[in-house]
PDB file of C-alpha atoms in Angstrom:
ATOM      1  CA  UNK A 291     104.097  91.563  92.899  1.00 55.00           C
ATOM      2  CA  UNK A 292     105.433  89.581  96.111  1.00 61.00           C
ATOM      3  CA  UNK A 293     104.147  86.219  96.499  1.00 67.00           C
ATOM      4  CA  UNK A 294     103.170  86.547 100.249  1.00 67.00           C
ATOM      5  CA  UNK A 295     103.234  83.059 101.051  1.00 73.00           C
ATOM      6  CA  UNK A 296     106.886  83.056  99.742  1.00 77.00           C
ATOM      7  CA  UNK A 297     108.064  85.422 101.780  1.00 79.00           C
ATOM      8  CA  UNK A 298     106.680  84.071 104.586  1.00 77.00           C
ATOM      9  CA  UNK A 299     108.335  80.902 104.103  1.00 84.00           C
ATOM     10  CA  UNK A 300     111.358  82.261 103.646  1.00 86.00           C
ATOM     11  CA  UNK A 301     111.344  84.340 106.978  1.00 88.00           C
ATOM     12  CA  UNK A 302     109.828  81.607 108.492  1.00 86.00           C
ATOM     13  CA  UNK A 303     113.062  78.924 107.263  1.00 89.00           C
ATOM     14  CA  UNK A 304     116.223  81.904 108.351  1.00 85.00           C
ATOM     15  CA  UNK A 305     113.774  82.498 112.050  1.00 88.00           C
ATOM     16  CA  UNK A 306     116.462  80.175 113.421  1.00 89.00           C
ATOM     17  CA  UNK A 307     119.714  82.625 111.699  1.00 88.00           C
ATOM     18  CA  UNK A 308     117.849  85.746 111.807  1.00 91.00           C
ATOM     19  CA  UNK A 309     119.592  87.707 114.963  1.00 91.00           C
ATOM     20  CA  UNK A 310     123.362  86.776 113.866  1.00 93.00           C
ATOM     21  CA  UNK A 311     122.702  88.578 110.419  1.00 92.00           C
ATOM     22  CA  UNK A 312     120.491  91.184 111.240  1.00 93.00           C
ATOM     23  CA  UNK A 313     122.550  94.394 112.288  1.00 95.00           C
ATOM     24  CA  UNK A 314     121.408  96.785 110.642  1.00 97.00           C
ATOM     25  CA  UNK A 315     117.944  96.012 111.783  1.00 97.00           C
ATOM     26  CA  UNK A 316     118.512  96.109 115.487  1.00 97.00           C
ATOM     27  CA  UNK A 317     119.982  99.334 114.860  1.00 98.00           C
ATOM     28  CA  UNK A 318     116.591 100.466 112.939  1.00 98.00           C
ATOM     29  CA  UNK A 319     115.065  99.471 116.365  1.00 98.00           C
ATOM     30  CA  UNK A 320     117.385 101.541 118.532  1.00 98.00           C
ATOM     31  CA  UNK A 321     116.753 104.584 116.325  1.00 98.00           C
ATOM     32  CA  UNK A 322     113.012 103.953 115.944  1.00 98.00           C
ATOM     33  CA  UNK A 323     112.825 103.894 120.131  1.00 98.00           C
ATOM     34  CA  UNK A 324     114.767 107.172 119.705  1.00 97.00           C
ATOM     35  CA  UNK A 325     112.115 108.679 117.697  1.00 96.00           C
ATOM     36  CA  UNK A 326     109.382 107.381 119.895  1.00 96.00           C
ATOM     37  CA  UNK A 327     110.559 109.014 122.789  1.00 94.00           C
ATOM     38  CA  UNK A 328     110.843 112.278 121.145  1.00 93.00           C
ATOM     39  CA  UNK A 329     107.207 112.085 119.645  1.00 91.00           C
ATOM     40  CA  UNK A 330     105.194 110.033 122.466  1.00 92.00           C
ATOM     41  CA  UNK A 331     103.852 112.468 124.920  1.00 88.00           C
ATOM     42  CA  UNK A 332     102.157 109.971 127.027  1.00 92.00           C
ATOM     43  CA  UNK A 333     102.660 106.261 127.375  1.00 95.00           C
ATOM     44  CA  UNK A 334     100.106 104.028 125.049  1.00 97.00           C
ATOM     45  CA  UNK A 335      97.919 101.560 127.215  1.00 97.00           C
ATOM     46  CA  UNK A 336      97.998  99.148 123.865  1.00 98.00           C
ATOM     47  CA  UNK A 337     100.820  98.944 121.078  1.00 97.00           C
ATOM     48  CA  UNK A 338     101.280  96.657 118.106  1.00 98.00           C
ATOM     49  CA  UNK A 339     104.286  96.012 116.206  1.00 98.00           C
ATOM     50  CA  UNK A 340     103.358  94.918 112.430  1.00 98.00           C
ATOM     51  CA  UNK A 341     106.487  92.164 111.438  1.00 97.00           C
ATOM     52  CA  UNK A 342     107.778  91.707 114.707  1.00 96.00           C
ATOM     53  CA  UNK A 343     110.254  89.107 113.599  1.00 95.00           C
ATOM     54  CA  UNK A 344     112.543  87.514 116.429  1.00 95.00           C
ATOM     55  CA  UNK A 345     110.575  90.258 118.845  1.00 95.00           C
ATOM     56  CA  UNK A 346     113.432  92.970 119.335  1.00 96.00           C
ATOM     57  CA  UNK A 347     110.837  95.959 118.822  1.00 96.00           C
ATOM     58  CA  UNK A 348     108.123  94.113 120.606  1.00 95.00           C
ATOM     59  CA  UNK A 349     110.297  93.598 123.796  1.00 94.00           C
ATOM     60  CA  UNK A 350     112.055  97.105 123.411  1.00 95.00           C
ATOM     61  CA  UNK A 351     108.216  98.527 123.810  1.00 96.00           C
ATOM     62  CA  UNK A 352     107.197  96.491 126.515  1.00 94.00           C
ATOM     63  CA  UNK A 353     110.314  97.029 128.753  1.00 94.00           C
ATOM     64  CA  UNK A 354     110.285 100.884 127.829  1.00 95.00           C
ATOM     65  CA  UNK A 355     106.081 100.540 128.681  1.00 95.00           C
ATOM     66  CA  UNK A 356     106.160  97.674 131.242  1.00 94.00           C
ATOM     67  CA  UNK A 357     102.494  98.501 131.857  1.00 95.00           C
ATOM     68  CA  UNK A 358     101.358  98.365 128.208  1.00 96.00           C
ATOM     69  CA  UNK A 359      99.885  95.249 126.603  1.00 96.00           C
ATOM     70  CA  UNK A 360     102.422  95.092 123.671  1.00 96.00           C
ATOM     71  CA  UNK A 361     101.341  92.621 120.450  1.00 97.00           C
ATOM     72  CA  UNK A 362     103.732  91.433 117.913  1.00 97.00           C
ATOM     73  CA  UNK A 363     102.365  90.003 114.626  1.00 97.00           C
ATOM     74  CA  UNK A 364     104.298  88.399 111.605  1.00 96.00           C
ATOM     75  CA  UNK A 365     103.653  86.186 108.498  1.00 95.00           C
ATOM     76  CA  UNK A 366     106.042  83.794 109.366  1.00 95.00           C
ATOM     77  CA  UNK A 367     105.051  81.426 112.068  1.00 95.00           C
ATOM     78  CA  UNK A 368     108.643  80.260 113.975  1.00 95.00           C
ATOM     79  CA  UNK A 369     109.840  84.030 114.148  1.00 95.00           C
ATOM     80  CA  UNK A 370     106.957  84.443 116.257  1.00 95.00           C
ATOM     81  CA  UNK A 371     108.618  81.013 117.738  1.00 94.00           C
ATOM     82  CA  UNK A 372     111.755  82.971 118.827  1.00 92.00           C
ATOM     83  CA  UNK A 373     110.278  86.151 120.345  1.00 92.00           C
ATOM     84  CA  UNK A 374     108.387  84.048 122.322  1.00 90.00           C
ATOM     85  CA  UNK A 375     111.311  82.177 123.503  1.00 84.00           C
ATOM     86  CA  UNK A 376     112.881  85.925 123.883  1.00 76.00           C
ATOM     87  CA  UNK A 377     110.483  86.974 126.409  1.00 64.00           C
ATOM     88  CA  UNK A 378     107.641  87.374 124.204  1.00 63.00           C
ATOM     89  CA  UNK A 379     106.023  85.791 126.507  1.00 67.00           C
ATOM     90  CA  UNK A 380     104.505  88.704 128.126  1.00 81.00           C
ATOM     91  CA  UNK A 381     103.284  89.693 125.210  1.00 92.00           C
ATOM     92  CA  UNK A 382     100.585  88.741 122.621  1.00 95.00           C
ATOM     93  CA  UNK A 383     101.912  87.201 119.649  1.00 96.00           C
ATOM     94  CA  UNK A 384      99.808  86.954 116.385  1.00 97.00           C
ATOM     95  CA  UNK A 385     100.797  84.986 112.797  1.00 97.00           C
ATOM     96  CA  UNK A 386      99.366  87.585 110.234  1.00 96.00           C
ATOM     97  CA  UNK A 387      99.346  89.567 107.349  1.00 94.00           C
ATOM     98  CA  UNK A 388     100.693  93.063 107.135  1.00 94.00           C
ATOM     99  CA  UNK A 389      98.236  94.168 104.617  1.00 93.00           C
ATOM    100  CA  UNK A 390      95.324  92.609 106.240  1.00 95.00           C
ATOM    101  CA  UNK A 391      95.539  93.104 110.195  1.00 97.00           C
ATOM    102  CA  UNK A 392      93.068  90.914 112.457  1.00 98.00           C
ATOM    103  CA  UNK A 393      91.676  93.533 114.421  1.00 98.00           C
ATOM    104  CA  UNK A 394      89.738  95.399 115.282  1.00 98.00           C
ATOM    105  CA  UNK A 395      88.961  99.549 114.853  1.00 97.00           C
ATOM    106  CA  UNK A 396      91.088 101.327 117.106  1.00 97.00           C
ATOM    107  CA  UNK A 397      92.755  98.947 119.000  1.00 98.00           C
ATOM    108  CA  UNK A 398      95.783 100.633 119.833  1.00 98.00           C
ATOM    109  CA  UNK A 399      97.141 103.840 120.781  1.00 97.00           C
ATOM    110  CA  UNK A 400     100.621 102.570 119.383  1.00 98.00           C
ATOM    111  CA  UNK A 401     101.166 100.891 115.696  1.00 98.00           C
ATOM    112  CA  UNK A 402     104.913 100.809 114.892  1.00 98.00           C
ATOM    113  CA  UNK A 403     107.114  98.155 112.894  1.00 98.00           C
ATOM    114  CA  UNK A 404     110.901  98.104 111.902  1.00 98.00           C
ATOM    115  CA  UNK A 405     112.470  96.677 108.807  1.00 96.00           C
ATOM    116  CA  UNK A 406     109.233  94.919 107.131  1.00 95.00           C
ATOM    117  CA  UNK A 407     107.530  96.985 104.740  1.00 96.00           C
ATOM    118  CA  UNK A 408     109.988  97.149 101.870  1.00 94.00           C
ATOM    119  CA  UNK A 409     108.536  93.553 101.554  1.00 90.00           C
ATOM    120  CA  UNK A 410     104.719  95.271 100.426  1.00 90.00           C
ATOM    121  CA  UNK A 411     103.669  95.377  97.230  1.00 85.00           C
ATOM    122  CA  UNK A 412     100.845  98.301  98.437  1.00 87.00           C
ATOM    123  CA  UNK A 413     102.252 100.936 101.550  1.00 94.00           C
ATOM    124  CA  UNK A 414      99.228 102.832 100.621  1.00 96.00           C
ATOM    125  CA  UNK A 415      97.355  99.519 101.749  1.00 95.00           C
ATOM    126  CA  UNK A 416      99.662  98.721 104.888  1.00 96.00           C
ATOM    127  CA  UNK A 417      99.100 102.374 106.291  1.00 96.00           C
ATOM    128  CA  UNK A 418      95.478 102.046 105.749  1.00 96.00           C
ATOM    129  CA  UNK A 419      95.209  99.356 107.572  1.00 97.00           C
ATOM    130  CA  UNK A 420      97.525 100.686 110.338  1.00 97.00           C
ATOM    131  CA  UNK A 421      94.937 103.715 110.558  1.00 96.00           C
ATOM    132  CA  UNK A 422      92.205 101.391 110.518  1.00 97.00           C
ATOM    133  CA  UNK A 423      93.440  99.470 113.977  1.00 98.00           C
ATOM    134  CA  UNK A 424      95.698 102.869 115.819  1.00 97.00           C
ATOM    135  CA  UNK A 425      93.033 105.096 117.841  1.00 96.00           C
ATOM    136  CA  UNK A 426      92.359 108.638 116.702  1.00 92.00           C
ATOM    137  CA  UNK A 427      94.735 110.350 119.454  1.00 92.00           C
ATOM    138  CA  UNK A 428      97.653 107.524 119.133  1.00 95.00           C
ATOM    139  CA  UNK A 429     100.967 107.323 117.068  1.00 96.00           C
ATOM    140  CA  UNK A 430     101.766 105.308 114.019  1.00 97.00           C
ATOM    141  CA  UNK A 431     105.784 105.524 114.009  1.00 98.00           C
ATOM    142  CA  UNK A 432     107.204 103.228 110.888  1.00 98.00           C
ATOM    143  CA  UNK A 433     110.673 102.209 109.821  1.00 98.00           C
ATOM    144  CA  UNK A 434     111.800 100.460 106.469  1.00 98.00           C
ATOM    145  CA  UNK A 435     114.279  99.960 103.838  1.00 98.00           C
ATOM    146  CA  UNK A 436     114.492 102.421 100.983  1.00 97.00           C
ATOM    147  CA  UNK A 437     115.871 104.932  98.266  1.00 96.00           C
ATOM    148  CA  UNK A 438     119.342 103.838  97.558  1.00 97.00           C
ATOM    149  CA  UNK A 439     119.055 100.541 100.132  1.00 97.00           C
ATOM    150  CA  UNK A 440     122.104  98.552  98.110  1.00 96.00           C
ATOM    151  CA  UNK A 441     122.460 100.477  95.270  1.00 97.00           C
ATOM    152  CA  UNK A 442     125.759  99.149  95.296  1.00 97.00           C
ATOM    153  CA  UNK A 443     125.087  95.686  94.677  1.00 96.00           C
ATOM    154  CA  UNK A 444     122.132  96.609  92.257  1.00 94.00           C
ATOM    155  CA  UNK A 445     124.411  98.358  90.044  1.00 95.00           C
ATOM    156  CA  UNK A 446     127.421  95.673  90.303  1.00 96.00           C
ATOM    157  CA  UNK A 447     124.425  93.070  89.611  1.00 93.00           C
ATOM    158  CA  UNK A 448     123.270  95.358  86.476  1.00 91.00           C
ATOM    159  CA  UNK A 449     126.497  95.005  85.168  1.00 92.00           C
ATOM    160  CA  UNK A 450     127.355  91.916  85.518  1.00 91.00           C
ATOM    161  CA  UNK A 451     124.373  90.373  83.713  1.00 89.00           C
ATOM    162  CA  UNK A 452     124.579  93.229  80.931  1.00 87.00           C
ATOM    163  CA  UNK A 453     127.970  92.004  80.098  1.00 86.00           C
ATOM    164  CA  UNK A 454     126.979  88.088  79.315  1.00 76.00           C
ATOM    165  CA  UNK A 455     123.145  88.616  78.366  1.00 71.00           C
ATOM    166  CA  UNK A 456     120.863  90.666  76.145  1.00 62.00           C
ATOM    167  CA  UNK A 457     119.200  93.764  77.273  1.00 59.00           C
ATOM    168  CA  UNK A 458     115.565  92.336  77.418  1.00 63.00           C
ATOM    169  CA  UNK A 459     116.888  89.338  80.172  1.00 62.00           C
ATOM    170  CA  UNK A 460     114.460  88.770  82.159  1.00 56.00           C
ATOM    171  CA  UNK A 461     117.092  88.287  85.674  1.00 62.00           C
ATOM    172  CA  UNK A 462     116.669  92.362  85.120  1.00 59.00           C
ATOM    173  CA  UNK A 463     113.543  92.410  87.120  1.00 59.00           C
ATOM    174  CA  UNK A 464     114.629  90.771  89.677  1.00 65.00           C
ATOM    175  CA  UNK A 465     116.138  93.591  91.430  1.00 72.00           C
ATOM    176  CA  UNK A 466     113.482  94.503  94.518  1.00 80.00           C
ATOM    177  CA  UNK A 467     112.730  98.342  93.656  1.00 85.00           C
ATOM    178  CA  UNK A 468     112.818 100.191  96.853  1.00 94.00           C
ATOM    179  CA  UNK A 469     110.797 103.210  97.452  1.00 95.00           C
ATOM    180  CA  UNK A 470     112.124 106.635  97.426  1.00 96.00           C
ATOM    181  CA  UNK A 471     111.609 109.200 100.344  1.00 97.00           C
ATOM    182  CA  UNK A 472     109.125 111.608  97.946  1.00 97.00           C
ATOM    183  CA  UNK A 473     106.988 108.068  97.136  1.00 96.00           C
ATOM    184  CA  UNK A 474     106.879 107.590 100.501  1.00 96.00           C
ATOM    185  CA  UNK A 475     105.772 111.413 101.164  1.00 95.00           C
ATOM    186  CA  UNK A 476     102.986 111.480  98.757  1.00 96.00           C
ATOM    187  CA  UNK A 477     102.210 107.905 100.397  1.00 95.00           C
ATOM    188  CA  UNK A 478     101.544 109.784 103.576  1.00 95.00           C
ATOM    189  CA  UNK A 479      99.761 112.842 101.849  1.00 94.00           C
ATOM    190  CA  UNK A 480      97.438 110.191 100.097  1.00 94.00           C
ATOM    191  CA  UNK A 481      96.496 109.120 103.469  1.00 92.00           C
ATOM    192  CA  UNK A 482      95.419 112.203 104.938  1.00 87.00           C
ATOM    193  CA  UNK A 483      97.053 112.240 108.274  1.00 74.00           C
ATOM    194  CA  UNK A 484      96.486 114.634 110.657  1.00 80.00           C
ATOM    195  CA  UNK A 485     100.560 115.075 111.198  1.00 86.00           C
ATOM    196  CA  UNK A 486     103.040 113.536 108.907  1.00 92.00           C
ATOM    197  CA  UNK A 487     107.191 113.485 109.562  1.00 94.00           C
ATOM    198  CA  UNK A 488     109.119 111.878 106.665  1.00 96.00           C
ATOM    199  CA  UNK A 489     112.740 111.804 106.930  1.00 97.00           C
ATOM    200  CA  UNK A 490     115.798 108.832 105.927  1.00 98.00           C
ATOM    201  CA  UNK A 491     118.790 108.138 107.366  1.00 98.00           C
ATOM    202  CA  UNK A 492     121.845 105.850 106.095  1.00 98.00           C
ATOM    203  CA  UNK A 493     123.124 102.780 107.791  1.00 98.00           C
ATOM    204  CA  UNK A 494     126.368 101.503 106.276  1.00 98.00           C
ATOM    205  CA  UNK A 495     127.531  97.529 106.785  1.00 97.00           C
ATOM    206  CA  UNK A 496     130.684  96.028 106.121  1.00 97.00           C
ATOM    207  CA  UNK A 497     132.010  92.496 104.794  1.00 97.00           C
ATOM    208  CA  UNK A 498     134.956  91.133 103.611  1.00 97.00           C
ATOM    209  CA  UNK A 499     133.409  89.515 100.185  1.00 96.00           C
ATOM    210  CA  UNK A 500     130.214  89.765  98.438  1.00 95.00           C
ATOM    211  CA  UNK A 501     129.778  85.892  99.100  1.00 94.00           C
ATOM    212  CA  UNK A 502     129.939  87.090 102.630  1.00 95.00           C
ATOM    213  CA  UNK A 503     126.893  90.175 101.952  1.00 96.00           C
ATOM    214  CA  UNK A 504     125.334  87.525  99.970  1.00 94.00           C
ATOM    215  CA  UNK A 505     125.409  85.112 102.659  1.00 94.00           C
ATOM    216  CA  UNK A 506     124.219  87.669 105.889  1.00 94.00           C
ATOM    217  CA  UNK A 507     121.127  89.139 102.989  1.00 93.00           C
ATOM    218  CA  UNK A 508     120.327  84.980 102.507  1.00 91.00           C
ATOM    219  CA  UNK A 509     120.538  84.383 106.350  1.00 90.00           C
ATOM    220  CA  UNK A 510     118.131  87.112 107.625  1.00 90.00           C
ATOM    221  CA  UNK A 511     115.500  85.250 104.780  1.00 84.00           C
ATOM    222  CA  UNK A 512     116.153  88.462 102.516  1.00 80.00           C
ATOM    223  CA  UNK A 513     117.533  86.582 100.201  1.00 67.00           C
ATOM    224  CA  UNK A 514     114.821  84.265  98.351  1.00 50.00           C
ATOM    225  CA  UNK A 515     112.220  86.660  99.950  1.00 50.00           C
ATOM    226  CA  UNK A 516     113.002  89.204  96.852  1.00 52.00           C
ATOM    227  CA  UNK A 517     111.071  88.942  93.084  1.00 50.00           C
ATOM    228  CA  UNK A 518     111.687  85.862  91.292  1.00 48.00           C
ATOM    229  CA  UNK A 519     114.856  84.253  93.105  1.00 49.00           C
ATOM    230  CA  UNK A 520     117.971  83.814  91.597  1.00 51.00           C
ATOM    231  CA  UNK A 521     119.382  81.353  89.060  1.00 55.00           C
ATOM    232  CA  UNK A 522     119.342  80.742  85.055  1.00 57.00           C
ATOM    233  CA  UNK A 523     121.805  80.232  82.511  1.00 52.00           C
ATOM    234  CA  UNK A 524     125.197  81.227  83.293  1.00 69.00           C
ATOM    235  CA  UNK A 525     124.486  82.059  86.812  1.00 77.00           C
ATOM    236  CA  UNK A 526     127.936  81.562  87.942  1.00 87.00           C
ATOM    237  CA  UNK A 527     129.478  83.485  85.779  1.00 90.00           C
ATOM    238  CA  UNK A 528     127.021  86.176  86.532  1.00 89.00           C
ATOM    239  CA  UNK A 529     128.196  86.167  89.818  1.00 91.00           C
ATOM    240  CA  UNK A 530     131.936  86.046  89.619  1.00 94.00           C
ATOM    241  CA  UNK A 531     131.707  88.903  87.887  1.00 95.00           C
ATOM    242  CA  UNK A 532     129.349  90.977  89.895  1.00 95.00           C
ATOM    243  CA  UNK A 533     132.060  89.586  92.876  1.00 96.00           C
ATOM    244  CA  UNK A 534     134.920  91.216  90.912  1.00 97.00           C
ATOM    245  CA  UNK A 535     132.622  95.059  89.506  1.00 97.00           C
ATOM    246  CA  UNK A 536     132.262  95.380  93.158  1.00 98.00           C
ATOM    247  CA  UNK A 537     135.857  94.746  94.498  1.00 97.00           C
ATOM    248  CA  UNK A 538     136.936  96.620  91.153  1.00 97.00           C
ATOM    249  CA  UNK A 539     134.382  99.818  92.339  1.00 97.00           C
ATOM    250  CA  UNK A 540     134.155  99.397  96.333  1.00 98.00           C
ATOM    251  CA  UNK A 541     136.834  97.685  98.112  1.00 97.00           C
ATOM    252  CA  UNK A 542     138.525  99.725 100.573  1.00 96.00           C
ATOM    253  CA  UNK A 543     140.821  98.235 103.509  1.00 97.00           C
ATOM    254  CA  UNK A 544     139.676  94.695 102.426  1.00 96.00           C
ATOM    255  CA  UNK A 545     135.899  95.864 103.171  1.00 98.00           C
ATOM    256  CA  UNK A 546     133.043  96.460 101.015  1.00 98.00           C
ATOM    257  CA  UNK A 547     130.349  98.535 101.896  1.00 98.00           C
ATOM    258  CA  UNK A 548     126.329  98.053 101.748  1.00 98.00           C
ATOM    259  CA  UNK A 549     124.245 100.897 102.268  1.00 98.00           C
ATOM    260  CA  UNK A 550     120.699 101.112 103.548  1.00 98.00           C
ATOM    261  CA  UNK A 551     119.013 103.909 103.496  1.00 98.00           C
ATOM    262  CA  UNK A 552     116.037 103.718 106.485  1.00 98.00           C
ATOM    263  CA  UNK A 553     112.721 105.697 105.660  1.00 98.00           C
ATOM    264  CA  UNK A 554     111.527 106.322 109.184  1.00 98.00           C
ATOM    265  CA  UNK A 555     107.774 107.515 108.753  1.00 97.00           C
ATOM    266  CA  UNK A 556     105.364 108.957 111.851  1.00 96.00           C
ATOM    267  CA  UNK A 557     102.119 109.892 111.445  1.00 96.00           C
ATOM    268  CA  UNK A 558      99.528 111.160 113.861  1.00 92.00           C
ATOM    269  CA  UNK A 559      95.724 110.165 112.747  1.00 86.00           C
ATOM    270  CA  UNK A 560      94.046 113.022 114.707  1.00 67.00           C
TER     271      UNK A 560
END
């Protein structure tokens, strides 16, 4: 299980980082403002946006709906600090918890949020909740990491520690296990909306090292966010050599890739 408080410390510590590292996320929120359009038939009065981070969702709803009151809640306290300073300011910003939103019944004909709820231990519990606060005619449109989200790294990572350590090492559960799209389907089905679309789409980043994918997971506060941190016996070793399985399996013009795979989820209550 994620140690909530951890992860909002770490978020909280890389607010400052967050929007030089985070590419693939503002292209989640292009995408998910895509979506809206084709799914929204009129504009919501009220919309919240569950892990608004540095507040590029947030401010993408309220300048698409100038005339809605837009929210933006997350755990950690200074990203909440930054899309405030972003122009936030028109809108109402809440520290809180994913899994246990402060407010009330149907609140809002909008619930949406981009790039947050890989970091749940329960979706069952997040969409719940995001029932709980949407009104019965309004949208819930959702957006999150996945499925084969850096498979690459995983399995450069799986190697790596298989060839210097025992089978039963305990670094092996470190890994963060991301949901697949038919887990994320029955998710949906369990919840009994009225209308459910479920559908992924891959987003593919580039770097020049893995100290440099490393360094851009670490500086969005992905990094020490994940299960159980890094570290241990022979850690450096560990890895140099996941550095050299994934130049060995990946490199191609002096890049290596990192996919993401992006579950986008919209549901309809009534």
């Amino acid at each position: 299980m994620f140690d909530r408080r951890k992860v909002g410390r770490s978020f909280h510590r890389h607010a400052d980082a967050y929007d030089r590292f985070a590419s693939v996320q503002q292209r989640v929120v292009r995408r998910l403002m895509e979506l809206l359009e084709a799914h929204i038939k009129e504009e919501p009065r009220t919309a919240l946006d569950i892990g608004c981070g540095t507040g590029a969702l947030v401010g993408a709803l309220k300048r698409r709906y100038p005339d809605a009151m837009c929210c933006g809640l997350d755990l950690a306290f200074n990203m909440l600090v930054h899309a405030g300073a972003k122009g936030g300011k028109e809108c109402l910003l809440v520290n809180g918890d994913a899994e246990h939103l402060p407010f009330r019944e149907d609140s809002f004909d909008l619930v949406v949020s981009a790039s947050t709820l890989q970091w749940l231990d329960s979706l069952d519990g997040c969409l719940e909740e995001c029932r709980r606060v949407v009104k019965r005619d309004g949208v819930i449109a959702l957006a999150f990491f996945g499925g084969t989200t850096l498979w690459e790294l995983q399995e450069c990572y799986r190697e790596a520690l298989s060839r210097r350590t025992s089978g039963d090492d305990p670094r092996m559960g470190r890994l963060h296990r991301f949901m697949g799209i038919e887990a994320v389907r029955q998710a949906a089905e369990r919840l009994g909306a009225g209308e459910a679309l479920v559908t992924s789409e891959i987003e593919m980043e580039y770097h020049p090292d893995v100290p440099g994918l490393l360094s851009s997971i670490k500086g969005i506060g992905a990094g020490t966010a994940s299960r159980g941190g890094t570290g241990g016996l022979g850690w450096r070793g560990i890895l140099n050599d996941m550095s050299e399985a994934y130049r060995r399996r990946f490199l191609v013009d002096g890049q290596i890739p990192a996919t993401y795979e992006v579950m986008y989820l919209i549901l309809k209550p009534a």
